[in-house]
């Protein structure tokens, strides 16, 4: 079931690549076994662009842009590269051997800038999956999960609802990746 928003409601919006169910299931299992010192996540995606608080009216143009650019992207796979911690999250950094995910993120971010709803970060886009949130850095060095290369299942515009136990994500719009014939 898709989330719905409307009117002048302000929402936390981001555009992301969704992971296949089997990959998400394995990451959740791995996180429960290997990640300590914080809250291991159960829901996973690769963020292309976080737009923050936006009027609900932005969803349509942003999703249209995402779907157009996703359809124009040839199929690609991502691979686990390493585990990394920032000041508040643990993440699995992904390799993008074909460069297609990076090119998609670049086109989406540029299009969002042209729509006037996004400002790029000064650092390059880093494909990753957030797997752990914490207040104090646990300085973990876990073995990587046993998943091989994987192709994202689709692209999606996601609503992020803040909740005491952590953000909850709801799909507003999704679209296939790869050329449509």
Short mmCIF file of C-alpha atoms in Angstrom, two decimals:
data_model
loop_
_atom_site.label_atom_id
_atom_site.label_comp_id
_atom_site.label_asym_id
_atom_site.label_seq_id
_atom_site.Cartn_x
_atom_site.Cartn_y
_atom_site.Cartn_z
CA UNK A 1 0.00 0.00 0.00
CA UNK A 2 1.30 3.41 -0.96
CA UNK A 3 1.34 6.41 1.33
CA UNK A 4 -0.65 9.44 0.28
CA UNK A 5 -0.06 13.08 1.03
CA UNK A 6 -1.75 16.19 -0.19
CA UNK A 7 -2.44 19.85 -0.02
CA UNK A 8 0.03 22.10 1.71
CA UNK A 9 1.22 19.35 4.06
CA UNK A 10 4.99 19.45 4.61
CA UNK A 11 6.73 16.10 4.46
CA UNK A 12 10.25 14.66 4.81
CA UNK A 13 10.99 13.43 1.31
CA UNK A 14 13.80 11.51 -0.30
CA UNK A 15 14.47 9.59 -3.49
CA UNK A 16 16.15 6.21 -3.25
CA UNK A 17 16.96 2.86 -4.77
CA UNK A 18 15.01 0.02 -3.16
CA UNK A 19 16.77 -3.26 -2.37
CA UNK A 20 15.48 -6.70 -3.34
CA UNK A 21 13.63 -8.39 -0.46
CA UNK A 22 16.27 -11.12 -0.18
CA UNK A 23 19.02 -8.52 0.29
CA UNK A 24 17.00 -6.61 2.90
CA UNK A 25 16.23 -9.82 4.77
CA UNK A 26 19.91 -10.79 4.87
CA UNK A 27 20.99 -7.31 6.01
CA UNK A 28 18.42 -7.39 8.82
CA UNK A 29 19.58 -10.86 9.95
CA UNK A 30 23.25 -9.80 9.77
CA UNK A 31 22.52 -6.59 11.70
CA UNK A 32 20.77 -8.43 14.53
CA UNK A 33 23.78 -10.77 14.85
CA UNK A 34 26.70 -8.39 14.27
CA UNK A 35 25.75 -4.82 15.11
CA UNK A 36 25.84 -3.67 18.73
CA UNK A 37 26.05 -0.32 20.47
CA UNK A 38 23.04 1.20 18.76
CA UNK A 39 19.83 0.42 16.93
CA UNK A 40 20.26 -2.00 14.03
CA UNK A 41 17.87 -1.07 11.24
CA UNK A 42 15.28 -3.32 9.62
CA UNK A 43 14.42 -1.25 6.54
CA UNK A 44 17.02 -0.48 3.88
CA UNK A 45 17.53 1.65 0.77
CA UNK A 46 20.26 3.56 -1.09
CA UNK A 47 19.47 7.28 -0.93
CA UNK A 48 19.89 9.15 -4.21
CA UNK A 49 18.83 12.53 -2.76
CA UNK A 50 17.41 13.61 0.60
CA UNK A 51 15.17 16.63 0.06
CA UNK A 52 14.25 17.22 3.71
CA UNK A 53 11.02 19.01 4.60
CA UNK A 54 9.11 19.86 1.44
CA UNK A 55 5.53 20.77 0.54
CA UNK A 56 3.61 17.69 -0.63
CA UNK A 57 3.25 19.38 -4.02
CA UNK A 58 6.93 18.55 -4.69
CA UNK A 59 6.23 14.79 -4.78
CA UNK A 60 4.73 14.80 -8.28
CA UNK A 61 7.54 16.64 -10.11
CA UNK A 62 10.26 14.85 -8.09
CA UNK A 63 8.76 11.41 -8.75
CA UNK A 64 8.31 12.22 -12.45
CA UNK A 65 11.97 13.20 -12.67
CA UNK A 66 13.04 10.06 -10.78
CA UNK A 67 10.98 7.76 -13.00
CA UNK A 68 12.20 9.40 -16.22
CA UNK A 69 15.86 9.14 -15.18
CA UNK A 70 15.44 5.61 -13.80
CA UNK A 71 13.88 4.39 -17.05
CA UNK A 72 16.81 5.89 -18.97
CA UNK A 73 19.36 3.99 -16.86
CA UNK A 74 20.74 0.70 -18.14
CA UNK A 75 20.68 -2.14 -15.60
CA UNK A 76 23.46 -2.14 -13.00
CA UNK A 77 24.63 -3.98 -9.91
CA UNK A 78 26.05 -2.75 -6.64
CA UNK A 79 28.54 -4.61 -4.44
CA UNK A 80 29.46 -4.41 -0.76
CA UNK A 81 32.80 -2.64 -0.32
CA UNK A 82 33.25 -1.95 3.43
CA UNK A 83 31.62 -1.04 6.73
CA UNK A 84 32.00 2.60 7.82
CA UNK A 85 30.86 4.70 10.78
CA UNK A 86 30.08 8.40 10.86
CA UNK A 87 29.24 10.36 14.02
CA UNK A 88 25.69 8.92 14.13
CA UNK A 89 25.34 5.94 11.77
CA UNK A 90 26.99 2.73 10.65
CA UNK A 91 26.77 2.03 6.94
CA UNK A 92 27.71 -0.47 4.31
CA UNK A 93 29.51 1.42 1.55
CA UNK A 94 28.75 0.06 -1.90
CA UNK A 95 30.90 -0.19 -5.00
CA UNK A 96 29.30 0.90 -8.28
CA UNK A 97 31.51 -0.89 -10.85
CA UNK A 98 29.56 0.30 -13.91
CA UNK A 99 29.19 3.87 -12.64
CA UNK A 100 25.50 3.80 -13.60
CA UNK A 101 24.15 4.30 -10.07
CA UNK A 102 26.45 7.30 -9.63
CA UNK A 103 25.37 8.72 -13.00
CA UNK A 104 21.69 8.22 -12.03
CA UNK A 105 22.24 10.01 -8.69
CA UNK A 106 23.98 12.87 -10.52
CA UNK A 107 21.15 13.29 -13.04
CA UNK A 108 18.47 13.10 -10.34
CA UNK A 109 20.26 15.62 -8.11
CA UNK A 110 20.85 18.00 -11.03
CA UNK A 111 17.18 17.75 -12.02
CA UNK A 112 16.05 18.42 -8.45
CA UNK A 113 18.30 21.50 -8.37
CA UNK A 114 16.65 22.70 -11.58
CA UNK A 115 13.26 22.21 -9.91
CA UNK A 116 14.54 24.44 -7.08
CA UNK A 117 13.93 21.84 -4.35
CA UNK A 118 17.43 20.54 -3.66
CA UNK A 119 20.95 21.73 -3.01
CA UNK A 120 23.76 19.24 -3.51
CA UNK A 121 26.21 18.42 -0.79
CA UNK A 122 29.77 19.57 -1.41
CA UNK A 123 31.14 16.03 -1.18
CA UNK A 124 30.58 13.41 -3.90
CA UNK A 125 27.62 11.05 -3.63
CA UNK A 126 28.55 7.87 -1.74
CA UNK A 127 26.38 4.83 -2.48
CA UNK A 128 25.65 3.18 0.86
CA UNK A 129 23.05 1.46 2.99
CA UNK A 130 22.59 2.74 6.54
CA UNK A 131 22.43 -0.28 8.86
CA UNK A 132 22.93 1.16 12.38
CA UNK A 133 22.03 4.35 14.26
CA UNK A 134 23.76 5.30 17.50
CA UNK A 135 24.38 8.14 19.95
CA UNK A 136 27.92 7.08 20.78
CA UNK A 137 30.14 5.61 18.09
CA UNK A 138 30.63 1.87 18.80
CA UNK A 139 33.76 1.57 16.58
CA UNK A 140 32.71 -1.76 15.14
CA UNK A 141 34.61 -3.76 12.54
CA UNK A 142 32.10 -6.48 11.60
CA UNK A 143 32.62 -8.98 8.80
CA UNK A 144 30.54 -8.00 5.79
CA UNK A 145 27.21 -9.73 5.21
CA UNK A 146 27.23 -12.70 2.88
CA UNK A 147 25.49 -11.12 -0.06
CA UNK A 148 27.00 -10.84 -3.50
CA UNK A 149 26.44 -8.20 -6.12
CA UNK A 150 22.79 -7.17 -6.38
CA UNK A 151 20.63 -5.05 -8.63
CA UNK A 152 18.29 -2.59 -6.92
CA UNK A 153 14.67 -3.66 -7.34
CA UNK A 154 13.28 -0.21 -8.23
CA UNK A 155 13.57 3.50 -7.56
CA UNK A 156 11.15 5.23 -5.20
CA UNK A 157 10.06 8.54 -3.75
CA UNK A 158 9.84 7.89 -0.02
CA UNK A 159 8.14 9.66 2.84
CA UNK A 160 10.11 9.63 6.09
CA UNK A 161 7.92 9.80 9.19
CA UNK A 162 9.81 10.51 12.39
CA UNK A 163 8.93 8.19 15.26
CA UNK A 164 10.44 7.66 18.75
CA UNK A 165 11.82 4.27 17.67
CA UNK A 166 13.30 5.72 14.47
CA UNK A 167 12.20 6.98 11.07
CA UNK A 168 9.60 4.95 9.22
CA UNK A 169 9.61 4.98 5.44
CA UNK A 170 6.58 4.83 3.19
CA UNK A 171 6.63 4.58 -0.60
CA UNK A 172 4.85 7.47 -2.29
CA UNK A 173 5.74 6.50 -5.85
CA UNK A 174 7.95 3.81 -7.35
CA UNK A 175 9.26 3.09 -10.82
CA UNK A 176 11.31 0.45 -12.56
CA UNK A 177 14.99 0.77 -13.33
CA UNK A 178 16.35 0.20 -16.80
CA UNK A 179 15.17 0.84 -20.27
CA UNK A 180 11.51 0.33 -20.89
CA UNK A 181 10.77 -1.37 -24.17
#
